[in-house]
Each structure stands twice: as C-alpha cells, then as structure tokens.
Amino acid sequence: MRIFVTGASGWIGSALVPELVEAGHQVVGLARSEASAAALAAAGADVVRGTLDDLDTLGGAAAASDGVVHLAFKHDLAFGGDFQGAAEADRRAVDALGDVLAGTDRPFVLASGVAGLQPGRVSTERDMPLTDGSPVSARSETALAVLALASRGVRSSVVRLSPTCHGEGDAGFMAMLVAVARAKGVSGYIGDGANRWPAVHRLDAARLFRLAVERAPAGTVLHGVAEEGVAIRDIAEVIGRHLDVPSASVAPEAAAGHFAWLGGLLGVDVPVSNTLTRELLDWRPVHPGLIEDLDKGHYFSLPDATS
C-alpha cells in the first residue's frame, strides 16, 4: 500500500516508517522542516512538505494514498500551555483527512491516548473516554469522530497509546522525571506511589500501527499498551538508584511545586488492558518493559558538552 503518515519523523513515526518500508509498503511522510524531510528520505520515504494547518496539502496526500496514519500533534503548543489550541488544530486536520477518505473503505489510523479513561480500574478497548468539555477531552472527542468515520465508508481505527512510549532517545515523560529528580536531588512520587501507568516500547507501538493500517476492522479501538500498569513508585526508585539520589513521597498538595505541570498527571492511576488488541491483531510486544529499559541506563546519560 501507499501510506500517508503525518508525524512521520517524530518519536513513533521514525520507528513506523522503517517498519512499513520493511513490510513492503510505500510511505509518504509529512515534513515541516528540511531536517525532517532529509530524515524521511534517508529512511526510504517520499516526502510531502507541510504542516497540520495545511489542510489542502493533507487532503491531497490522503487522496493519493491507499491509507493514512495520523501521528502528528502540536505537542510544542500543548506543552506550552495551549492544549486546547493543539486539540483544535488536530480536529481540523482529522476532519480534512476524513472527508477525503469517506466512501473509499481505505484505512485511517489515529494516534490517541488513554487519558480520559476512568481512573482507578483496568480499562479495556470497549471503554469510552469521558468527555466533559475539558481540553484533554477535546482530543478524546476527536478519537470518537475518527471511529464514527466507519459509518461513512472509512476503515477507521484508533490506537490509544500509553502515557509513556519509552526507548532510547525518548524525550517524553520518563526523561522529564529524570530531569526533575536530577534538579531536585530526590526522585519523587505522589502519595504512596502505588498508582499505575501503562507503558509500551516505541518499537512495539510502531508494529501495532502497521498492523492496524493493514488489517484493523472499521471502528476499532486498539490499545498501544505492553504493560498494564507500572507503579510510579517503582519508576521513581529506579531513577533514584541510577542518579544516586533518594526516592521519596511528595505530598499531593506539593506536587505542582515539585513536578510543575507534570504533577497534574503523575498521581493518576490509569491501568489499561491490551487483551482485545492482542487477540484481534495477534500483536505481541517483544521489546523491554519500562523498568528494564530504565535499567539500561540510556535515560541517565547527559549530553556531551564537547560535541
């Protein structure tokens, strides 16, 4: 298939492109910079220059493809404090892609997350996220809109990713926790730290996206989750051991001061099952789990100041 991938040079996309190429697909990647375009070309992909705001470009690339994987999201805008703006831009892009694919029976795979699922219990692929009008739920509503495209003749599916898609080179939540622990001199967790986050290695996540675009049925929810839930205290203890700093509890009321904006997420208990995803697509995560990956040490290497 000729597959159009947004976010193709990003954290998951840079693993997905070679995964697709190796499986015999032709990849067309969206690139917003010369560096991204060069990386995609080196990986064997064709390049379309543009951004998520270039709706005509998105539609044209989708129309010329046999399927679409939408990974891109304005994380810089979201992490800069405007999550609502990032979610709205994402919805416009999804609507543009969906309109082009309507009536074609072509696959459209969306990257989403487990945020918004009911905390405190193990969620399955059948559980739908809460939609309460918050900025986070706006992204959940976009995922629901993609699933609804199944009624318009699109083989749509949504991959809900774990909060941490780990691996060497990760600059996400785990890297942020390491940076906080290094700066504060303590590796913290909130309360008793028993709350759990699901996790997946980026290479296992990439394989799931390939399987989804190849054969996920229309209207399918998939869970990009290799481990159902890893206790935050266990994560903090590994980080503390590698940095040679103590691990310690941070009171919930002090979390924002200690962890900054990450404090609002770190105390959430969101265990998630992947049973239905494994059964449907025969997806078998094979790469290291989160604790094993942390223990490899690459999260704790500082950049070489001489390079």
Coordinates of C-alpha atoms in Angstrom, one line a residue:
M1 CA 0.0 0.0 0.0
R2 CA 0.9 3.6 -0.4
I3 CA 0.5 5.0 3.1
F4 CA 0.5 8.7 4.1
V5 CA 1.9 9.3 7.6
T6 CA 1.7 12.5 9.5
G7 CA 4.3 12.9 12.3
A8 CA 6.5 10.6 10.2
S9 CA 9.7 12.0 11.6
G10 CA 8.5 12.1 15.2
W11 CA 9.1 9.7 18.1
I12 CA 6.7 6.9 16.9
G13 CA 6.8 7.9 13.3
S14 CA 10.5 7.5 12.9
A15 CA 10.0 3.9 14.1
L16 CA 6.9 3.3 12.0
V17 CA 8.4 4.4 8.6
P18 CA 11.1 1.7 8.5
E19 CA 8.5 -0.8 9.9
L20 CA 6.2 -0.1 7.0
V21 CA 9.0 0.0 4.4
E22 CA 10.4 -3.3 5.5
A23 CA 6.9 -4.8 5.2
G24 CA 6.8 -3.7 1.6
H25 CA 4.7 -0.6 1.8
Q26 CA 5.4 2.8 0.1
V27 CA 5.5 5.6 2.7
V28 CA 4.7 9.2 2.1
G29 CA 5.7 11.3 5.1
L30 CA 4.6 14.8 6.0
A31 CA 7.6 17.0 6.9
R32 CA 7.5 20.6 8.2
S33 CA 11.3 21.2 8.0
E34 CA 14.3 20.4 5.9
A35 CA 15.8 18.2 8.6
S36 CA 12.6 16.2 8.8
A37 CA 12.4 15.8 5.1
A38 CA 16.0 14.6 4.9
A39 CA 15.4 12.1 7.7
L40 CA 12.4 10.7 5.9
A41 CA 14.1 10.4 2.6
A42 CA 17.0 8.6 4.3
A43 CA 14.5 6.2 5.7
G44 CA 13.1 5.4 2.3
A45 CA 10.0 7.5 2.3
D46 CA 8.7 10.0 -0.1
V47 CA 8.2 13.5 1.3
V48 CA 5.3 16.0 1.3
R49 CA 6.2 19.3 2.8
G50 CA 3.6 21.0 5.0
T51 CA 2.1 21.3 8.5
L52 CA -1.1 20.2 10.2
D53 CA -2.5 23.6 9.3
D54 CA -2.1 23.0 5.5
L55 CA -5.4 21.2 5.1
D56 CA -5.4 21.2 1.3
T57 CA -1.9 19.5 1.5
L58 CA -3.2 16.9 3.9
G59 CA -6.3 16.2 1.8
G60 CA -4.3 15.9 -1.4
A61 CA -1.8 13.5 0.1
A62 CA -4.6 11.4 1.6
A63 CA -6.4 11.3 -1.7
A64 CA -3.3 10.0 -3.4
S65 CA -2.7 7.2 -0.9
D66 CA -4.2 3.8 0.0
G67 CA -4.3 4.6 3.7
V68 CA -3.4 7.2 6.3
V69 CA -1.7 7.0 9.7
H70 CA -2.2 10.2 11.7
L71 CA 0.5 10.6 14.4
A72 CA 1.2 14.3 14.3
F73 CA 0.0 16.5 17.2
K74 CA 1.2 20.0 18.1
H75 CA 2.9 18.9 21.3
D76 CA 5.0 22.0 21.5
L77 CA 1.8 24.1 21.6
A78 CA 0.2 21.7 24.1
F79 CA 3.2 21.6 26.4
G80 CA 3.5 25.4 26.1
G81 CA 0.1 25.8 27.8
D82 CA -2.3 25.8 24.9
F83 CA -3.6 22.2 24.8
Q84 CA -7.0 23.4 23.6
G85 CA -5.4 25.1 20.6
A86 CA -3.4 21.9 19.8
A87 CA -6.5 19.8 20.1
E88 CA -8.5 22.1 17.8
A89 CA -5.8 22.1 15.2
D90 CA -5.7 18.3 15.4
R91 CA -9.5 18.1 14.9
R92 CA -9.3 20.3 11.8
A93 CA -6.7 18.0 10.3
V94 CA -8.6 14.9 11.1
D95 CA -11.8 16.3 9.6
A96 CA -9.9 17.2 6.4
L97 CA -8.4 13.7 6.1
G98 CA -11.7 12.0 7.0
D99 CA -13.6 13.9 4.3
V100 CA -11.2 12.8 1.6
L101 CA -11.3 9.2 2.7
A102 CA -15.1 9.0 3.1
G103 CA -16.6 6.3 0.9
T104 CA -13.2 4.7 -0.1
D105 CA -13.0 1.9 2.5
R106 CA -9.4 2.9 3.0
P107 CA -7.7 2.7 6.4
F108 CA -7.4 5.7 8.6
V109 CA -5.4 5.1 11.9
L110 CA -5.3 7.8 14.5
A111 CA -2.9 8.0 17.4
S112 CA -4.7 8.9 20.6
G113 CA -4.1 8.3 24.3
V114 CA -5.5 6.6 27.4
A115 CA -6.1 10.0 29.0
G116 CA -9.8 10.4 29.8
L117 CA -10.5 6.8 30.6
Q118 CA -12.0 6.1 34.0
P119 CA -9.1 6.1 36.5
G120 CA -8.7 3.5 39.3
R121 CA -9.7 0.4 37.4
V122 CA -8.4 -1.6 34.4
S123 CA -9.9 -0.1 31.3
T124 CA -10.4 -2.2 28.1
E125 CA -10.7 -1.3 24.5
R126 CA -14.5 -1.3 24.9
D127 CA -14.4 1.6 27.4
M128 CA -15.0 5.0 26.0
P129 CA -13.3 8.1 27.4
L130 CA -15.1 10.7 29.5
T131 CA -16.0 13.9 27.5
D132 CA -16.5 16.8 29.9
G133 CA -15.6 19.8 27.8
S134 CA -12.0 19.9 29.1
P135 CA -9.0 20.4 26.8
V136 CA -8.0 16.8 27.3
S137 CA -11.5 15.5 26.5
A138 CA -11.3 17.5 23.2
R139 CA -8.7 15.1 22.0
S140 CA -11.0 12.2 23.1
E141 CA -13.8 13.7 21.0
T142 CA -11.5 13.7 18.0
A143 CA -10.9 10.0 18.5
L144 CA -14.6 9.4 18.7
A145 CA -15.0 11.3 15.4
V146 CA -12.5 9.0 13.7
L147 CA -14.3 5.9 14.9
A148 CA -17.5 7.4 13.6
L149 CA -16.0 7.6 10.1
A150 CA -16.6 3.8 9.9
S151 CA -20.3 4.7 9.1
R152 CA -19.0 6.9 6.2
G153 CA -17.1 4.1 4.5
V154 CA -13.7 4.5 6.1
R155 CA -11.8 1.6 7.7
S156 CA -11.0 3.8 10.7
S157 CA -9.2 2.8 13.9
V158 CA -7.8 4.5 17.0
V159 CA -4.6 3.4 18.8
R160 CA -4.7 4.6 22.4
L161 CA -1.1 5.0 23.4
S162 CA 0.3 4.6 26.9
P163 CA 1.4 7.7 28.7
T164 CA 5.0 6.6 28.2
C165 CA 6.2 5.2 24.9
H166 CA 9.7 4.5 26.0
G167 CA 13.0 3.7 24.4
E168 CA 16.5 5.1 23.7
G169 CA 16.2 8.7 22.7
D170 CA 12.9 9.3 24.5
A171 CA 12.4 12.9 25.5
G172 CA 8.9 12.4 27.0
F173 CA 7.6 11.8 30.5
M174 CA 10.3 9.5 31.7
A175 CA 13.0 11.9 30.5
M176 CA 11.2 14.7 32.3
L177 CA 11.0 12.7 35.5
V178 CA 14.7 12.0 35.3
A179 CA 15.4 15.8 34.8
V180 CA 13.2 16.7 37.8
A181 CA 15.0 14.1 40.0
R182 CA 18.4 15.4 38.9
A183 CA 17.4 19.0 39.5
K184 CA 15.7 18.4 42.9
G185 CA 18.1 15.9 44.3
V186 CA 15.3 13.5 45.0
S187 CA 13.3 11.1 42.8
G188 CA 9.7 11.7 43.8
Y189 CA 6.4 10.1 43.6
I190 CA 3.0 11.4 44.7
G191 CA 1.5 10.0 47.9
D192 CA 2.3 6.3 48.3
G193 CA 3.2 6.0 44.6
A194 CA 1.0 2.9 44.1
N195 CA -0.8 4.4 41.2
R196 CA 0.0 2.9 37.9
W197 CA 0.8 4.0 34.3
P198 CA 0.7 1.7 31.4
A199 CA 3.8 1.6 29.2
V200 CA 4.9 0.4 25.7
H201 CA 8.2 0.4 23.9
R202 CA 8.2 2.7 20.8
L203 CA 9.2 -0.2 18.5
D204 CA 6.3 -2.4 19.7
A205 CA 3.9 0.6 19.3
A206 CA 5.2 1.1 15.7
R207 CA 4.4 -2.5 14.9
L208 CA 0.9 -2.1 16.2
F209 CA 0.3 0.9 13.9
R210 CA 1.5 -1.2 11.0
L211 CA -0.9 -4.0 11.9
A212 CA -3.7 -1.5 12.3
V213 CA -3.3 0.1 8.9
E214 CA -3.0 -3.3 7.3
R215 CA -6.0 -5.1 8.8
A216 CA -7.8 -3.4 11.8
P217 CA -11.6 -3.6 11.1
A218 CA -13.6 -0.4 10.8
G219 CA -14.4 1.3 14.0
T220 CA -11.8 -0.5 16.1
V221 CA -10.2 0.8 19.3
L222 CA -6.7 -0.6 19.9
H223 CA -4.5 -0.3 23.0
G224 CA -0.9 0.5 22.5
V225 CA -0.1 -0.9 25.9
A226 CA 2.5 -3.6 26.5
E227 CA 2.4 -3.4 30.4
E228 CA -1.0 -2.9 32.0
G229 CA 0.4 -0.7 34.8
V230 CA 3.8 0.1 36.3
A231 CA 3.7 1.7 39.8
I232 CA 5.1 5.2 39.8
R233 CA 7.0 4.4 43.0
D234 CA 8.8 1.6 41.2
I235 CA 9.8 4.0 38.4
A236 CA 11.0 6.6 41.0
E237 CA 13.1 4.1 42.8
V238 CA 14.9 3.0 39.6
I239 CA 15.5 6.7 38.7
G240 CA 16.8 7.4 42.2
R241 CA 19.2 4.4 42.1
H242 CA 20.7 5.4 38.7
L243 CA 21.1 9.1 39.8
D244 CA 22.2 8.1 43.3
V245 CA 19.6 10.2 44.9
P246 CA 16.9 9.1 47.4
S247 CA 13.4 8.3 46.3
A248 CA 10.7 9.9 48.4
S249 CA 7.0 10.7 48.6
V250 CA 5.8 14.2 47.6
A251 CA 2.5 15.3 49.2
P252 CA -0.3 15.7 46.7
E253 CA -0.7 19.4 47.6
A254 CA 3.0 19.9 46.9
A255 CA 3.1 18.0 43.5
A256 CA 2.6 21.1 41.3
G257 CA 5.6 22.9 43.0
H258 CA 7.8 19.8 42.8
F259 CA 6.9 18.4 39.3
A260 CA 5.5 21.6 37.7
W261 CA 2.7 20.8 35.2
L262 CA 3.6 17.1 35.2
G263 CA 2.3 16.9 38.8
G264 CA -1.2 17.0 37.5
L265 CA -0.7 13.7 35.6
L266 CA 1.8 11.8 37.8
G267 CA -0.7 10.9 40.5
V268 CA -3.4 9.4 38.2
D269 CA -4.0 5.7 38.4
V270 CA -4.7 4.5 34.8
P271 CA -4.1 0.8 34.3
V272 CA -5.1 -0.4 30.9
S273 CA -5.6 -3.8 29.3
N274 CA -4.4 -4.9 25.9
T275 CA -6.1 -8.3 25.7
L276 CA -8.5 -7.5 22.9
T277 CA -5.8 -5.8 20.8
R278 CA -3.6 -8.8 21.2
E279 CA -6.4 -11.2 20.2
L280 CA -7.6 -9.1 17.2
L281 CA -4.3 -8.4 15.5
D282 CA -2.0 -11.1 17.1
W283 CA 0.1 -8.2 18.4
R284 CA 2.9 -9.5 20.7
P285 CA 5.1 -6.9 22.4
V286 CA 8.7 -8.2 22.4
H287 CA 10.8 -5.3 23.4
P288 CA 12.0 -4.4 27.0
G289 CA 9.4 -3.3 29.6
L290 CA 9.7 0.1 31.2
I291 CA 11.7 -0.9 34.3
E292 CA 14.1 -3.0 32.2
D293 CA 14.5 -0.1 29.7
L294 CA 15.3 2.4 32.5
D295 CA 17.8 0.0 33.9
K296 CA 19.7 0.0 30.6
G297 CA 20.9 3.5 31.6
H298 CA 20.3 5.5 28.5
Y299 CA 17.9 7.8 30.2
F300 CA 20.6 9.0 32.5
S301 CA 23.3 9.9 30.1
L302 CA 24.0 13.6 29.9
P303 CA 24.8 15.2 26.5
D304 CA 28.5 15.5 25.8
A305 CA 29.4 19.2 26.4
T306 CA 32.2 19.0 23.9
S307 CA 30.1 17.8 21.0

